[in-house]
XYZ file of C-alpha atoms in Angstrom:
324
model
C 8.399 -16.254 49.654
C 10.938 -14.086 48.077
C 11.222 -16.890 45.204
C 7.992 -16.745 44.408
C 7.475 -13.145 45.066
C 10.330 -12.469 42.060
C 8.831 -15.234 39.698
C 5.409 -13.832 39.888
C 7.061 -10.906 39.161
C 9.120 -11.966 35.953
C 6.255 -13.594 34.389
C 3.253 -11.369 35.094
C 1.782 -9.454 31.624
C 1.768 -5.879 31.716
C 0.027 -4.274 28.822
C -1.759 -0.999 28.606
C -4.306 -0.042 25.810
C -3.388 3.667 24.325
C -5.384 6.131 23.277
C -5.215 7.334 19.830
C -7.650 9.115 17.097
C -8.071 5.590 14.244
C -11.094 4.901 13.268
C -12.024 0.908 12.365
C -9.837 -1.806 13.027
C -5.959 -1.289 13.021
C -4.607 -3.659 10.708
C -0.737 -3.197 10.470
C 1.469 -1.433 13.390
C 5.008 -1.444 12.861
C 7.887 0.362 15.731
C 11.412 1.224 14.195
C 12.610 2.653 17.660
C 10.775 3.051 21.595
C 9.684 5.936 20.202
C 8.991 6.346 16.767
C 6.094 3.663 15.683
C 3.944 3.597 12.792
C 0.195 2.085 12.221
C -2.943 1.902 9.938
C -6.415 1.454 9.842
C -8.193 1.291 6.195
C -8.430 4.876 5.524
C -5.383 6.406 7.746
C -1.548 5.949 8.619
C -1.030 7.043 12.440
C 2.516 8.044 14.024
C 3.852 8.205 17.459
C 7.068 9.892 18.490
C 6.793 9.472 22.002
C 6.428 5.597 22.474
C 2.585 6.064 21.895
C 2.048 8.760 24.640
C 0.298 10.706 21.668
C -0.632 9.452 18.651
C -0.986 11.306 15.508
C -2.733 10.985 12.033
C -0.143 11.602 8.833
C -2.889 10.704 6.254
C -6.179 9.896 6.050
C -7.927 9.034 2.656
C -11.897 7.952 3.955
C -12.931 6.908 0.569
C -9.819 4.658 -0.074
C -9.476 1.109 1.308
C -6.214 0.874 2.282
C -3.923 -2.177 2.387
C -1.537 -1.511 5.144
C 1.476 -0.003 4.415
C 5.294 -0.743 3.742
C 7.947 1.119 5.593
C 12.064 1.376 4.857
C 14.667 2.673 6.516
C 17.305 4.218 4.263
C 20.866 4.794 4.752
C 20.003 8.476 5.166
C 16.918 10.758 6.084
C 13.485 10.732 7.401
C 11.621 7.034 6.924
C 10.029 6.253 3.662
C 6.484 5.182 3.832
C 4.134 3.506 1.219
C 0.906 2.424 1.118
C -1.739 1.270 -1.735
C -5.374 0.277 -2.076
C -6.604 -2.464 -4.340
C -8.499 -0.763 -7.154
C -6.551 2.517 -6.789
C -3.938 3.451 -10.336
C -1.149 4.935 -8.195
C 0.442 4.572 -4.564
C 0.803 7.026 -1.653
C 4.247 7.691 -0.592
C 6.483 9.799 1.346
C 9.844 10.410 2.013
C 10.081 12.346 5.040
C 8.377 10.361 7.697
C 4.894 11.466 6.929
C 5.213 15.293 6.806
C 4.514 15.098 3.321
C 2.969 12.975 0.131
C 2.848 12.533 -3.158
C 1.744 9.558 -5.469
C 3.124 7.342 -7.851
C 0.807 6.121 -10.760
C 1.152 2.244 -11.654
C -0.280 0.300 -14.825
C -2.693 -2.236 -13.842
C -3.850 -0.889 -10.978
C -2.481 -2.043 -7.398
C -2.675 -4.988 -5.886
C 0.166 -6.682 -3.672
C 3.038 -4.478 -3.552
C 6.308 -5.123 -2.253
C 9.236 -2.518 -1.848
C 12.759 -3.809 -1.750
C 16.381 -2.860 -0.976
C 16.109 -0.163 1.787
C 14.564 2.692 -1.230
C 11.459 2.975 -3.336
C 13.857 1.755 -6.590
C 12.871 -1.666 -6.748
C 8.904 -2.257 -6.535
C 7.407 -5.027 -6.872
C 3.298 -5.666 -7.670
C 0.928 -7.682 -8.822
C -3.149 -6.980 -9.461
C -5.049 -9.467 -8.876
C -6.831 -7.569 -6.912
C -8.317 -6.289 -9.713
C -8.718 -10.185 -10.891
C -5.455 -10.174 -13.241
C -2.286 -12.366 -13.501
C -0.222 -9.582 -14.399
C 2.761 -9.365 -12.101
C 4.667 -5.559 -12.585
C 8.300 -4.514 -11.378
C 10.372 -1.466 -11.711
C 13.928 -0.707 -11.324
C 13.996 3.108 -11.406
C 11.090 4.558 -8.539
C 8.541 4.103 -11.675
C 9.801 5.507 -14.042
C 9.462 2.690 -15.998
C 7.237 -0.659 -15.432
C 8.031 -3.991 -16.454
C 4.654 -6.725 -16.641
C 5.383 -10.652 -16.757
C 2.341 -12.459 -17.363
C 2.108 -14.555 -13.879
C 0.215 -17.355 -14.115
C -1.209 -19.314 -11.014
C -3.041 -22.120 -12.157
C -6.140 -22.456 -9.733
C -4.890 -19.702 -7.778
C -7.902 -16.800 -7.643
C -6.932 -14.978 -4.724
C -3.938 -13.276 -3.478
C -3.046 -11.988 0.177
C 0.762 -10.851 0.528
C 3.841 -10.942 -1.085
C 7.187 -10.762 0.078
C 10.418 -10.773 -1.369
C 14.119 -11.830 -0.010
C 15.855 -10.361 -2.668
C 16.115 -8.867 -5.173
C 15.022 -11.580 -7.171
C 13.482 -13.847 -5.074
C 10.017 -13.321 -3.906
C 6.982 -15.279 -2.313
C 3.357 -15.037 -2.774
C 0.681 -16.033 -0.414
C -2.838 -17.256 -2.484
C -5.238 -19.711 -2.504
C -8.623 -20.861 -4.147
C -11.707 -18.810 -2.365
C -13.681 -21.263 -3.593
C -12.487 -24.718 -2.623
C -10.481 -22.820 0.232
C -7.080 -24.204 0.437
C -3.927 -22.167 0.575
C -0.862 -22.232 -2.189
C 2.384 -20.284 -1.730
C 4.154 -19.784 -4.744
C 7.922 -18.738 -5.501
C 9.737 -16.933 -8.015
C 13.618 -16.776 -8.705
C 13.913 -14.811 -11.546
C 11.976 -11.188 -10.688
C 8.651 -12.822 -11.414
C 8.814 -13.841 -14.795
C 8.181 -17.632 -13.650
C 6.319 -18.567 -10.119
C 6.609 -22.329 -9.043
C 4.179 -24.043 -6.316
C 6.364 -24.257 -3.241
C 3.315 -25.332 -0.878
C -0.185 -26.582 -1.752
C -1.753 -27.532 1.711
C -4.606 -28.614 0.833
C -7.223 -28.560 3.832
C -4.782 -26.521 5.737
C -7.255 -23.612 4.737
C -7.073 -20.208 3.115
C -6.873 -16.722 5.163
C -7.372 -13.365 3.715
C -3.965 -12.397 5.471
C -0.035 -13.329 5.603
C 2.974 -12.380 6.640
C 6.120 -13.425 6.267
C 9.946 -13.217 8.155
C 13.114 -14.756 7.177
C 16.399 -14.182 8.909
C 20.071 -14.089 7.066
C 20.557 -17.636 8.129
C 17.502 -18.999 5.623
C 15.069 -19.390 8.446
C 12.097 -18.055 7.550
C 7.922 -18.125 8.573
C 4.896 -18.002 6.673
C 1.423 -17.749 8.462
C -2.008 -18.109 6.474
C -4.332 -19.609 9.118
C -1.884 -21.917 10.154
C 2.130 -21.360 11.052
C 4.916 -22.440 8.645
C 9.010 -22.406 9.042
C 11.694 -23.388 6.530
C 15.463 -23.362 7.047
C 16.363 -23.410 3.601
C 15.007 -19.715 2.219
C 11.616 -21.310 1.163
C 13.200 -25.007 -0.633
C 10.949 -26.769 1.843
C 8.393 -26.209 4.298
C 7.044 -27.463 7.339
C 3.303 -27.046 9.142
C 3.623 -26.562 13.117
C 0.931 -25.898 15.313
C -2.347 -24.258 14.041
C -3.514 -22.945 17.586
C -7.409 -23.402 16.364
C -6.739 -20.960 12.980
C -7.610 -17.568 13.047
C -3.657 -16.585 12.776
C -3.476 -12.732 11.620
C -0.171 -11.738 12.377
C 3.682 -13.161 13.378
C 6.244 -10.961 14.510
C 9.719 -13.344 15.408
C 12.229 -10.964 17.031
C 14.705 -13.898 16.667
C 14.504 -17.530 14.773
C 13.211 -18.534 18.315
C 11.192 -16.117 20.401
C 8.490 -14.140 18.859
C 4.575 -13.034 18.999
C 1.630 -14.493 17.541
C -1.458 -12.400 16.743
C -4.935 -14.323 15.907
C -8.567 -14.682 16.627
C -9.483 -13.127 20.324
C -5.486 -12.916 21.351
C -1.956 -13.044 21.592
C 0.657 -16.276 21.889
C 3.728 -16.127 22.580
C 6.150 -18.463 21.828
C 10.062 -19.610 23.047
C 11.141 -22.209 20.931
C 10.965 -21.511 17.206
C 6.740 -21.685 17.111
C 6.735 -25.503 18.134
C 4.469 -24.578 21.224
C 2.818 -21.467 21.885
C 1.380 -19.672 25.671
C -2.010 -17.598 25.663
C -1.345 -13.998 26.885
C -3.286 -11.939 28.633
C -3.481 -8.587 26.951
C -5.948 -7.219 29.754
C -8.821 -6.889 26.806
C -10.836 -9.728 25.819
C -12.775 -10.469 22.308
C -10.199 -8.355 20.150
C -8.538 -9.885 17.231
C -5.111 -9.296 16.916
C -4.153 -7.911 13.214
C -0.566 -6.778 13.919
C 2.133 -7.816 16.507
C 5.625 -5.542 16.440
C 8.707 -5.615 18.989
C 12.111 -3.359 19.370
C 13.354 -6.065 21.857
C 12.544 -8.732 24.295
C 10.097 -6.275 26.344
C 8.633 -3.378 24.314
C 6.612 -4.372 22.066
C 3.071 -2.956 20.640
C 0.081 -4.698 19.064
C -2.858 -3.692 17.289
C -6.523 -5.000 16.795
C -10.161 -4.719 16.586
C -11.896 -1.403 17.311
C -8.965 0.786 17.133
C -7.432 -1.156 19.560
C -3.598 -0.154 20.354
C -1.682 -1.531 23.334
C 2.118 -1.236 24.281
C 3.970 -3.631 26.731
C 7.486 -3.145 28.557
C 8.071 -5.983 29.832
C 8.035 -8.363 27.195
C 4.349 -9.927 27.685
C 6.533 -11.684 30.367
C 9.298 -12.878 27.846
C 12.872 -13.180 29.879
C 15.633 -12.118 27.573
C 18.335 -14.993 26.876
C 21.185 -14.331 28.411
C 23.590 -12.493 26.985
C 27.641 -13.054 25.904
C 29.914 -10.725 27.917
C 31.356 -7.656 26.016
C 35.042 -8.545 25.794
């Protein structure tokens, strides 16, 4: 009985939804401590310091349409947070964890933007949200702006980008017309991209996200789950859970969360097989999935929907080697 009693226990899904002033759909949520966790809806950025006891909005722009938002962590001082719209001619940013804002103009107006190397020195965009090719860089907090002319064949939409450093980078696209996905690589700072994946009928999603640890492992969602081992050289399709994928959020190359369509997975083995959890709320899409560790973790959906586990969704941590 006591068996039982403890596995029950172990495995049981705890999470609780918390309140919080967004309005619409949260579609990014990101925690850089237990405390301290950031999240957006279209028009606002929202900050807890307190684990999500109280949530607070640090901007709100109702006539924008905002596309998430980027956060680093530098070496020193408050976090640095960025965020952009598709047909705006600057970006939002701040430097001091939200207290304050300013704006940054870009040529072309926005589209994808990517911020690399811990700072706001190296940025990296492209517009074709505003139905260019141009792909844009700077080197100096935009001072100055470099375009390549970035061309993508039958490639007419773009969801993410993501870059692994400082001069190589991924985007996630695909035709909205015949709806197939392409992910595309450059190796020089964008001034060439080459096809890395054409799936074909694995199907095009207006989202993305991608994760790569220092050991070349990396994952790529867009409507279905992908995983290389070489940085991006080669990639392989695993499971597609029924499409709808929003959202992956590995905490190592093997354990890790996977937001979609009406739910949360969870997987133990590298995304090879997935589990259904049970969130306690049903019909919510899943748009963002973040974790500290093995047990607190927060996701956001649907609705304004914000909900914070402690115990992992039921994960048990791997054990771990003894201190010597």
């Amino acid at each position: 009985v006591c068996m039982l009693l403890i596995s029950s226990i172990i495995h049981s899904q705890n999470w609780a939804v918390q309140t919080n002033p967004a309005v619409g759909n949260i579609i990014k949520i990101h925690a850089v401590s237990q405390d301290t966790v950031y999240a957006s809806t279209t028009t606002q950025i929202l900050k807890t310091v307190n684990g999500g006891t109280n949530w607070e909005v640090i901007l709100a722009k109702p006539w924008r349409n905002l596309k998430g938002f980027q956060l680093v962590d530098p070496p020193f001082g408050q976090h640095r947070i960025y965020t952009w719209w598709h047909t705006g001619t600057h970006y939002y940013r701040s430097i001091n964890g939200g207290i304050t804002w300013d704006s940054v103009i870009v040529p072309g107006g926005t589209g994808y933007m990517e911020f690399f190397n811990g700072t706001d020195d190296t940025v990296y965009y492209n517009n074709s949200g505003q139905g260019g090719t141009n792909f844009y860089y700077t080197t100096n907090s935009g001072a100055n702006w470099y375009s390549r002319n970035a061309s993508y064949g039958s490639m007419n939409a773009m969801s993410s980008m993501h870059f692994i450093n400082g001069t190589t980078g991924f985007v996630n696209g695909g035709s909205s017309v015949v709806f197939y996905h392409v992910l595309l690589r450059t190796t020089d700072m964008g001034f060439t991209w080459t096809p890395e994946m054409n799936s074909g009928t694995d199907g095009y999603s207006s989202g993305g996200c991608f994760q790569f640890f220092p050991n070349g492992v990396g994952y790529h969602i867009s409507n279905k789950t992908y995983k290389t081992i070489n940085n991006g050289d080669d990639w392989i399709t695993l499971n597609n859970q029924g499409g709808g994928v929003y959202s992956l959020f590995m905490h190592d190359e093997q354990w890790g969360w996977l937001g979609k369509q009406n739910g949360l997975l969870k997987t133990t083995n590298g995304c090879a097989n997935w589990v259904d959890q049970n969130i306690g709320v049903s019909g919510v899409d899943i748009n963002s999935v973040t974790f500290i560790n093995y047990n607190t973790g927060w996701i956001g959906g649907e609705n304004a929907h914000i909900l914070k586990t402690t115990n992992g969704s039921g994960v048990i941590p791997p054990a771990q080697a003894p201190v010597l």
